[in-house]
Structures are given as C-alpha cells and as structure tokens.
Amino acid sequence: MSQNHPPSENIARLAARIPKGTWDTHMHVVDPRAFTLSKTAQYQPSPHTLDDAHAFLNQLGIQKMVIVQPSIYGNDNACTIDGLRRLGPEKGRAVIQFDPETTSRGQLLEWHDLGVRGVRLNFKSVGGEVEQASLTASMRRYADAVRELGWVLELYIALEDVPLLEHAMAEELGVKVCVDHFGHPSPESMGKAKKAQDLPGFDALVRLLKRGQTWVKVSASYRLNRDPRHPVVESLCREIVKTRPDRCVFATDWPHTRFDGLDVVPYLDAVLDAIEAEGISLQQVLRTFTTSRPAAMRLPYIDDDPKMETPEDEAVVQRVKERRGGKLIALDKALLHAPPVADGWNSFLKSIRTQTTLTDSVRELAISRVAALNQAWYEWDAHAPLLKKTKVLSDETVEKIKDKSWSGEGLDEKHAAVLEYTDAMTVGCVVKQAKFDKLKGLFKEREVVEITATVAAYNCVSRFLVALDVGEMAEKYSVDMK
C-alpha cells in the first residue's frame, strides 16, 4: 500500500470500534498519471487509487464508500467515475461536479445509473469568495438540475459563510444539503473561540440542522486543528451530534490531501469518543449517509458477475446479460436470486419488448402509464424517456401520464384508446365492453393481444419492482413503504 498508512496496531484497535456496514461518506480517488488535473488545480497530489483506498479502508472493515470529486479535477469527473465504475453501485456512490448550464439531463441520468448521488459546490478548497446573491442563484440552479434525481447538494463552505447558506435555503429548494467537514471554521475563528458557540456561523448551522434538510459530515477534524483532542474541535463535534445525530454522517476523508503522511487514527478516535460522549450510538452515525442507501432494495442485489451454483444457472446469467448488452441492471440482480424465474422473465419480456408489431409510441405509452398508476418509478425512469424519444407525444404530454386523473386529452384516437384500456386493466382489472370495443375497432386482433399482453406483463414487472423497492425508488419519489 502507498500513502497515509497508519501503524497497524492503532488501526486494528480503531477497526474494533467501527460497526459493520459503516459507510465512509467522503474519500477521493486521484491519479494524475492517468487523468490530467485541471489547469486551475491548487496542488499536485501523489496518486491515490481505488486499490489504495481499499487497502486502507479494508483495515477498518469499511466496504462501502462515497467517492467525492476533488477540486483538482474541476468539472472533469473522469477519474471519479472510473473509480465508481470499478467499485460498483452496491458498495459505492459518488458526488461529482458539473455545470448545470451545459450538462444535459441525459448525462445526469447516465451518471445516476452508475451510482452518482450528489453534486459538490466547492468554495473552501479553491479559495472562492462566497457572495449572497451568487450563492442563492447557484444553489437554485443546481437544485433544479438534480431535484428529480434525489441528489444532494454537497457544500464545502466555511462555517463563517453558513449564514449565507441559511439565507439561500430560506426558500425551500426541495433537495438535501450536506456541509463538509464540520463546516470548517477558519484558523482565525478557531484561535479566538473557547467553545463551538463562539464560532461565527455556528448558530446558523444549528438552525439548519434543526430544520432537517441539512446534514453535516463529521470528518477531517485535522483540517481544523492538528491537535486531535483540540477542545474547540471536540465541542464543535459534540454540539453538532447532540443537535441532530440523525443528520450527521461519518467520513475518513482519505487520502487526506495536502496532509501527506498523516496518521488519521487519533483524529477518528477522537470523533468516535465525542459521539459516544453524547450518548449517541456509533451505529447511527457511521452506518448512514445522506445520498440514499445503495442497499435500500429489500433484498441484497446479487453481484455484477455472480458466481452461480450450477452451470444451468450460469447459463441463465449469460442469457440475461446477452439481452442487456453485456451487463446486469438492478431488476436482473433482484430476479437472479431465482435463476429459473429470471430466465422465463427474460424470455417473456424480450418478446414483449422486441417481437410485437406495435409501434414504439403505443408500447411505451402503455408501459409508462402502468408505471405511473402503480408508482413503479424505476419502470417510469426507464420507459418515459423511450416514449419521449419517439417524438409522437410532446415531452409535456408524456409528463401528464404521471397524473392518474388524466384521461388522455390531446391524444389521437389510438393513443387515447390505449390509455383508457391500460387504466381499466391496471385499476380494478375489469375492462368494460365499450372500452374493449373501442380498442378493437382501432387495432388488429393481433395488436389487441399484444397491447393486452404488454399491459399485463408490465403490471407484473411493476408489482415486483415496487414490492422489493428495486432501484431504491421509494425514497426518491416519497413512496410510503412503512
């Protein structure tokens, strides 16, 4: 292993304190040899690869991590995304940077499918000056870009500037916000303070925590002061945890950029001590993070390259991968707990998706409507874009499909009949004769069977997706699963 490797006896002792299932919610992957740094990079790091991260975190028993885009790469997320791809969505998530004015929704969806769950607004690392109007406008732009994806706005901002953040959040943004590294008060503030309450901006941070839309990372205490047991750092940690333990998340901040050779163990020990000193369970803080839990599906996903028990089951995996273009999606990784079921499902859905005579717009309208009626948002996110792509319906009309009371105003006769038929089959199951006759008068008998089979098939799909919460859609779309 390369850099920042604590003595083995210290890290073993720390590992014994860390609960199983802990998330490291803030670590970086950097490799200037393979990924060119931004021209405005503030420092030149040594390589710190995903293998190095695993070597460090494995010693702590941490298998799950959030890769955060470092300032030295600017909006070029190639290194972070490469690390996320290799890590896989079951054990990893990422927070990236992008320009909301130039980044397409298609690109955001592609990143989301890989496991990106947040965007970072970094003011502290780059020495950016925070000004109220620009901060407010920037947060609104980013919130508008990521709201439907359920992403977090992660801010690396000085504690002294948190009152500006509070003002920017006075108008509900509809997104979660996470503040890095305790809010990172300046050395000047730290030098004058005796306790957390003396720090400029602390009161604003507490108010934001109490409101509930803001989280704080209890991380990187060494960036505040090199003394692991500094009284103001300890006070800050304890007051934050005491205020809203359910709004605190833990991170190692590996590889401790700009602090080469740091032994982080004493700092992590001190943070854990501060949490426990407030009577808070380490499990509550260390096993959660702000960006939607990757393991929220009600069963564990199988691996991307699963080791199956029999050659027959292995052949099923290969057939599913062949239909998917070489990779498994979340639905497959739920179904493959029962390989024969997955095999039949794969064959049936292949015929529905690719071997009927229906137009793409009719097929995708029926599927999207089933998804909306059943709150199967994983299904919606996959098929509504395909319906928009046909250009038969406007984007605005496609969005109306989400409204269960919409009866198809503005649709042509055929698409309106398909919508009515889909509603009848999905809500209550009984199709009245008049609605059936309308459909039969507009489509051939083969098409009627194909429409009926498509609606039935995707009702099956949607019920499977929703029951197991495949793709972790319940939190994203506020579906009450309790």
C-alpha positions as a printed Julia matrix, in Angstrom:
482×3 Matrix{Float64}:
   0.0     0.0     0.0
   1.16    3.51   -0.69
   0.42    6.68    1.22
  -1.06    7.58    4.6
  -0.85    4.15    6.19
  -1.36    4.3     9.98
   0.54    1.9    12.25
  -1.18   -1.48   12.12
  -1.71   -1.78   15.88
  -3.51    1.59   16.01
  -5.74    0.94   13.05
  -6.65   -2.54   14.35
  -7.79   -1.01   17.62
  -9.85    1.61   15.75
 -11.36   -1.04   13.47
 -12.69   -2.9    16.51
 -14.85    0.15   17.32
 -16.33    0.59   13.87
 -19.72   -1.12   13.31
 -20.19   -3.49   10.41
 -21.9    -1.8     7.5
 -20.18    1.54    8.1
 -20.05    4.0     5.22
 -17.06    6.2     4.52
 -19.03    9.09    3.05
 -16.08   11.15    1.87
 -12.96    9.85    0.17
 -11.13   10.75   -3.03
  -9.56    8.84   -5.9
  -6.81   10.78   -7.66
  -4.31    9.65  -10.27
  -2.52   12.41  -12.2
  -0.72    9.76  -14.25
  -3.94    8.6   -15.9
  -6.23   11.62  -15.5
  -4.99   15.13  -16.24
  -5.51   17.69  -13.49
  -7.43   20.91  -14.02
  -5.33   23.87  -15.16
  -6.5    25.67  -12.03
  -5.55   22.85   -9.62
  -4.32   24.31   -6.33
  -1.89   21.47   -5.61
  -0.15   18.48   -7.23
  -1.13   15.24   -5.47
   0.51   11.85   -5.47
  -1.53    9.03   -6.97
  -4.17    7.64   -4.61
  -6.03    4.9    -6.46
  -9.12    2.88   -5.67
  -6.85   -0.05   -4.8
  -5.09    2.19   -2.27
  -8.46    3.22   -0.84
  -9.5    -0.41   -0.46
  -6.21   -1.24    1.22
  -6.77    1.5     3.79
 -10.49    1.01    4.38
 -10.3    -2.78    4.5
  -8.18   -2.42    7.62
 -11.1    -0.59    9.22
 -13.62   -3.13    7.99
 -15.26   -0.5     5.77
 -16.52   -1.81    2.45
 -18.89    0.98    1.41
 -17.72    4.39    0.3
 -18.72    7.63   -1.39
 -16.12    8.91   -3.87
 -16.15   12.7    -3.84
 -14.85   14.77   -6.73
 -11.71   16.66   -5.6
 -11.17   20.29   -6.53
  -8.03   19.48   -8.57
 -10.16   17.89  -11.33
 -12.71   20.7   -11.58
 -15.72   19.54  -13.6
 -13.82   16.69  -15.26
 -15.26   13.7   -13.42
 -13.41   11.02  -15.4
 -11.24    9.84  -12.51
 -14.12    9.78  -10.02
 -16.43    7.97  -12.46
 -13.73    5.45  -13.31
 -13.38    4.66   -9.62
 -17.16    4.38   -9.21
 -17.49    2.03  -12.19
 -14.88   -0.29  -10.72
 -16.31   -0.03   -7.24
 -19.85   -0.88   -8.37
 -23.16    0.61   -7.17
 -23.73   -1.95   -4.42
 -20.75   -0.71   -2.43
 -20.28    2.77   -3.74
 -21.74    6.12   -4.62
 -20.16    9.3    -5.91
 -20.51   13.06   -5.61
 -19.37   14.92   -8.73
 -19.08   18.44  -10.12
 -20.72   19.78  -13.26
 -22.03   22.95  -14.86
 -25.86   22.92  -14.76
 -25.99   25.29  -17.73
 -24.15   22.92  -20.08
 -24.78   19.42  -18.73
 -27.65   17.52  -20.35
 -30.29   15.58  -18.47
 -29.17   12.51  -20.4
 -25.69   12.86  -18.96
 -27.1    13.27  -15.44
 -29.21   10.13  -15.87
 -26.19    8.19  -17.11
 -24.22    9.26  -14.04
 -27.19    8.42  -11.81
 -27.36    4.89  -13.22
 -23.7     4.45  -12.3
 -24.33    5.49   -8.7
 -23.79    9.27   -8.59
 -25.99   10.77   -5.9
 -24.75   14.3    -5.37
 -23.05   17.39   -6.76
 -20.32   19.27   -4.92
 -20.11   23.04   -4.69
 -16.58   23.61   -3.51
 -15.74   27.07   -2.2
 -13.2    26.24    0.52
 -10.59   24.26   -1.43
 -10.33   26.8    -4.22
 -10.41   29.87   -2.01
 -13.62   31.08   -3.57
 -15.32   34.09   -2.05
 -18.95   33.43   -1.16
 -21.41   36.19   -2.02
 -25.09   36.03   -1.12
 -26.74   36.64   -4.48
 -24.48   34.3    -6.43
 -24.71   31.56   -3.79
 -28.5    31.72   -3.77
 -28.71   31.69   -7.56
 -26.18   28.88   -7.84
 -27.99   26.68   -5.34
 -31.3    27.19   -7.15
 -29.73   26.22  -10.48
 -28.18   23.07   -9.07
 -31.32   22.19   -7.12
 -33.39   22.49  -10.3
 -30.93   20.23  -12.13
 -30.86   17.4    -9.57
 -34.17   17.59   -7.69
 -35.93   14.86   -9.66
 -32.92   12.59   -9.27
 -32.97   12.95   -5.49
 -29.34   14.1    -5.41
 -27.69   16.03   -2.59
 -26.08   19.45   -2.87
 -22.79   19.0    -1.02
 -21.08   22.23    0.01
 -17.51   22.66    1.11
 -18.02   26.07    2.64
 -16.52   27.94    5.58
 -18.54   27.96    8.79
 -18.37   31.77    8.7
 -20.35   31.65    5.42
 -23.1    29.3     6.68
 -25.39   32.3     7.46
 -25.34   32.97    3.72
 -26.24   29.34    3.13
 -29.08   29.66    5.63
 -30.43   32.66    3.75
 -30.09   30.8     0.42
 -32.16   27.95    1.87
 -34.87   30.24    3.24
 -36.88   29.39    0.13
 -37.5    25.64    0.01
 -35.17   24.1    -2.58
 -36.62   20.6    -2.49
 -33.22   18.93   -2.1
 -30.98   17.72    0.69
 -27.89   19.77    1.53
 -24.73   18.45    3.13
 -21.98   20.6     4.67
 -18.47   19.11    4.57
 -16.01   18.78    7.44
 -17.95   20.34   10.36
 -18.34   23.49    8.29
 -14.55   24.03    8.51
 -14.19   27.26   10.51
 -11.16   29.39    9.68
  -7.95   29.35   11.73
  -8.78   32.89   12.91
 -12.17   31.79   14.25
 -10.66   28.71   15.85
  -7.97   30.8    17.53
 -10.48   33.15   19.16
 -13.04   30.55   20.27
 -13.26   28.69   23.56
 -16.2    26.53   22.52
 -18.36   25.82   19.48
 -20.87   28.55   20.32
 -18.11   31.16   19.95
 -17.52   30.27   16.29
 -19.08   32.66   13.74
 -21.7    30.78   11.75
 -22.25   28.04   14.32
 -25.71   29.27   15.33
 -26.79   29.28   11.68
 -25.54   25.72   11.24
 -27.54   24.59   14.28
 -30.68   26.23   12.91
 -30.21   24.48    9.57
 -29.7    21.14   11.28
 -32.9    21.58   13.27
 -34.88   22.33   10.12
 -33.95   18.87    8.84
 -32.87   19.41    5.23
 -29.2    19.86    6.11
 -26.64   17.19    7.02
 -23.09   17.66    8.33
 -20.07   15.46    7.77
 -18.18   14.76   10.99
 -14.91   14.4     9.16
 -11.43   15.83    8.56
 -11.02   17.29   12.05
  -7.29   17.54   11.36
  -8.08   20.3     8.86
  -9.46   22.39   11.73
  -6.5    21.85   14.08
  -3.57   19.46   14.2
  -4.33   18.58   17.81
  -6.66   15.53   17.67
  -8.11   16.49   21.07
  -8.43   20.23   20.49
 -11.2    21.44   22.85
 -12.98   23.61   20.28
 -12.98   20.8    17.71
 -14.35   18.42   20.33
 -17.0    20.96   21.34
 -18.0    21.5    17.71
 -18.33   17.78   17.1
 -20.33   17.15   20.25
 -22.71   20.08   19.71
 -23.41   19.07   16.1
 -24.03   15.44   17.05
 -26.16   16.44   20.03
 -28.3    18.77   17.9
 -29.29   16.23   15.22
 -27.5    12.86   15.36
 -29.74   11.73   12.51
 -28.27   14.49   10.35
 -24.62   13.56   10.89
 -22.54   11.32    8.66
 -19.06    9.9     9.12
 -16.04   10.0     6.83
 -12.3     9.35    6.95
 -11.51   11.98    4.28
  -8.92    9.57    2.85
  -6.31   10.18    1.39
  -6.07   13.37    3.47
  -4.98   15.58    0.57
  -2.43   18.3     1.46
  -1.64   16.37    4.67
   0.79   13.77    3.35
   1.93   11.23    5.89
  -0.92   11.94    8.3
  -1.82    9.27   10.85
  -5.59    9.77   10.87
  -6.32    7.24   13.6
  -6.07    9.66   16.59
  -8.46   12.06   14.85
 -11.01    9.34   14.07
 -10.72    8.01   17.62
 -11.46   11.48   18.97
 -14.54   11.84   16.75
 -15.89    8.47   17.88
 -15.24    9.42   21.5
 -17.15   12.69   21.03
 -20.12   10.86   19.51
 -20.26    8.36   22.36
 -19.78   11.1    24.95
 -23.16   12.47   23.87
 -24.75    9.06   24.36
 -25.15    8.55   20.61
 -24.73    5.12   19.07
 -21.81    4.88   16.66
 -24.01    2.69   14.51
 -26.5     5.53   13.99
 -23.86    7.9    12.62
 -21.42    5.53   10.94
 -23.88    3.31    9.1
 -25.79    6.07    7.33
 -25.09    8.66    4.69
 -27.07   11.41    3.0
 -27.25   10.21   -0.56
 -29.78    7.36   -0.39
 -28.59    3.98    0.74
 -27.42    1.75   -2.14
 -28.65   -1.34   -0.26
 -32.19    0.0     0.21
 -33.65   -2.71   -2.05
 -35.4    -5.11    0.3
 -33.16   -7.99   -0.73
 -29.43   -7.7    -1.39
 -28.57   -7.41   -5.07
 -26.52  -10.23   -6.5
 -23.07   -9.28   -7.79
 -22.45   -7.84  -11.24
 -20.57  -11.04  -12.09
 -22.26  -13.57   -9.82
 -20.84  -16.98   -9.01
 -23.8   -19.29   -9.63
 -24.19  -22.72   -8.08
 -24.8   -24.7   -11.27
 -23.83  -24.47  -14.96
 -27.53  -24.13  -15.76
 -27.84  -21.07  -13.53
 -24.65  -19.62  -15.02
 -26.19  -20.03  -18.48
 -29.21  -18.04  -17.29
 -26.94  -15.18  -16.24
 -25.28  -15.19  -19.64
 -28.65  -15.13  -21.45
 -29.79  -12.18  -19.37
 -26.51  -10.35  -20.0
 -26.8   -11.02  -23.71
 -30.2    -9.29  -23.82
 -28.86   -6.39  -21.74
 -25.81   -5.82  -23.92
 -23.33   -7.42  -21.53
 -24.33   -6.07  -18.11
 -26.99   -6.67  -15.49
 -29.39   -3.99  -14.33
 -30.87   -3.71  -10.85
 -34.0    -5.65  -11.86
 -31.89   -8.55  -13.11
 -29.84   -8.56   -9.92
 -33.03   -8.95   -7.92
 -34.58  -11.63  -10.16
 -31.43  -13.74  -10.33
 -31.92  -14.84   -6.74
 -34.26  -17.3    -8.52
 -32.49  -18.14  -11.81
 -35.33  -20.14  -13.46
 -37.73  -17.26  -12.77
 -35.2   -14.8   -14.18
 -34.8   -16.99  -17.27
 -38.52  -17.13  -18.01
 -38.88  -13.44  -17.26
 -36.02  -12.63  -19.61
 -37.57  -14.6   -22.47
 -41.09  -13.24  -21.94
 -40.07   -9.6   -21.66
 -37.79   -9.95  -24.67
 -40.81  -10.99  -26.77
 -42.92   -8.14  -25.39
 -40.2    -5.53  -25.93
 -38.83   -6.59  -29.31
 -41.11   -9.06  -31.08
 -44.54   -7.43  -31.24
 -45.92   -5.42  -34.15
 -46.89   -2.43  -32.01
 -45.45    1.0   -32.72
 -42.91    2.2   -30.17
 -45.2     5.02  -29.05
 -48.15    2.69  -28.33
 -45.99    0.19  -26.46
 -44.15    2.79  -24.38
 -47.34    4.73  -23.64
 -48.91    1.59  -22.17
 -45.79    0.73  -20.13
 -45.3     4.28  -18.85
 -48.94    4.54  -17.8
 -48.74    1.24  -15.89
 -45.62    2.55  -14.15
 -47.33    5.8   -13.14
 -50.51    4.12  -11.9
 -48.56    1.62   -9.78
 -45.89    4.07   -8.57
 -43.28    1.88  -10.25
 -40.85    4.73  -10.75
 -37.94    2.5   -11.69
 -40.11    1.42  -14.63
 -41.08    5.03  -15.33
 -37.48    6.24  -15.39
 -36.64    3.53  -17.93
 -39.61    3.9   -20.29
 -40.8     7.52  -20.2
 -37.55    8.64  -21.93
 -38.17    5.99  -24.63
 -41.67    7.38  -25.17
 -40.31   10.92  -25.45
 -37.72    9.68  -27.93
 -40.45    8.61  -30.37
 -41.45   12.31  -30.76
 -45.09   11.18  -31.27
 -46.07   12.76  -27.95
 -44.6    16.02  -26.68
 -42.5    15.96  -23.54
 -45.26   17.9   -21.78
 -47.83   15.27  -22.75
 -45.6    12.46  -21.53
 -45.35   14.16  -18.15
 -49.17   14.26  -17.95
 -49.12   10.45  -17.86
 -48.0    10.7   -14.23
 -51.39   12.25  -13.37
 -53.73    9.35  -12.58
 -56.78   11.54  -13.25
 -55.64   12.46  -16.77
 -57.95   10.87  -19.34
 -55.85   11.49  -22.42
 -56.98   14.92  -23.58
 -54.94   15.91  -26.62
 -54.03   12.36  -27.64
 -55.05   10.99  -31.03
 -57.78    8.35  -31.1
 -55.48    5.32  -30.99
 -53.27    6.51  -28.15
 -56.31    7.68  -26.15
 -57.87    4.22  -26.5
 -54.65    2.57  -25.34
 -54.54    4.87  -22.31
 -58.16    4.04  -21.38
 -57.59    0.31  -21.87
 -54.41    0.4   -19.77
 -56.2     2.22  -16.96
 -59.03   -0.31  -16.93
 -56.67   -3.3   -16.9
 -54.48   -1.83  -14.18
 -57.03   -0.23  -11.87
 -59.58   -2.87  -10.9
 -58.64   -5.26  -13.73
 -62.13   -5.3   -15.32
 -62.4    -3.84  -18.84
 -65.92   -2.75  -19.72
 -67.19   -3.85  -23.13
 -67.38   -0.33  -24.55
 -63.69    0.3   -23.87
 -62.72   -3.03  -25.33
 -64.82   -2.42  -28.44
 -63.14    0.98  -28.9
 -59.7    -0.62  -28.82
 -60.75   -3.49  -31.11
 -62.15   -1.01  -33.63
 -58.8     0.76  -33.91
 -56.32   -2.13  -33.81
 -55.98   -5.53  -35.46
 -56.7    -8.62  -33.36
 -53.01   -9.43  -33.1
 -52.33   -5.89  -31.89
 -55.11   -6.14  -29.31
 -53.49   -9.29  -27.91
 -50.08   -7.6   -27.95
 -51.38   -4.49  -26.15
 -53.14   -6.66  -23.58
 -50.03   -8.78  -23.04
 -47.84   -5.67  -22.72
 -50.08   -4.08  -20.09
 -50.33   -7.39  -18.21
 -46.58   -8.01  -18.39
 -45.63   -4.6   -17.09
 -48.19   -4.79  -14.32
 -46.26   -7.9   -13.29
 -42.97   -6.03  -13.63
 -44.21   -3.02  -11.67
 -45.52   -5.1    -8.79
 -42.2    -6.9    -8.49
 -40.27   -3.62   -8.61
 -42.42   -1.85   -6.03
 -42.69   -4.76   -3.6
 -38.91   -5.15   -3.38
 -38.11   -1.44   -3.97
 -35.78   -2.31   -6.82
 -33.62    0.68   -7.71
 -34.38    2.39   -4.38
 -37.23    4.44   -5.82
 -39.35    4.71   -2.65
 -37.16    7.42   -1.09
 -36.6     9.25   -4.35
 -40.32    9.55   -5.11
 -41.54    9.67   -1.49
 -43.45    6.4    -1.66
 -44.61    5.41    1.82
 -43.26    1.87    2.39
 -43.73    1.84    6.16
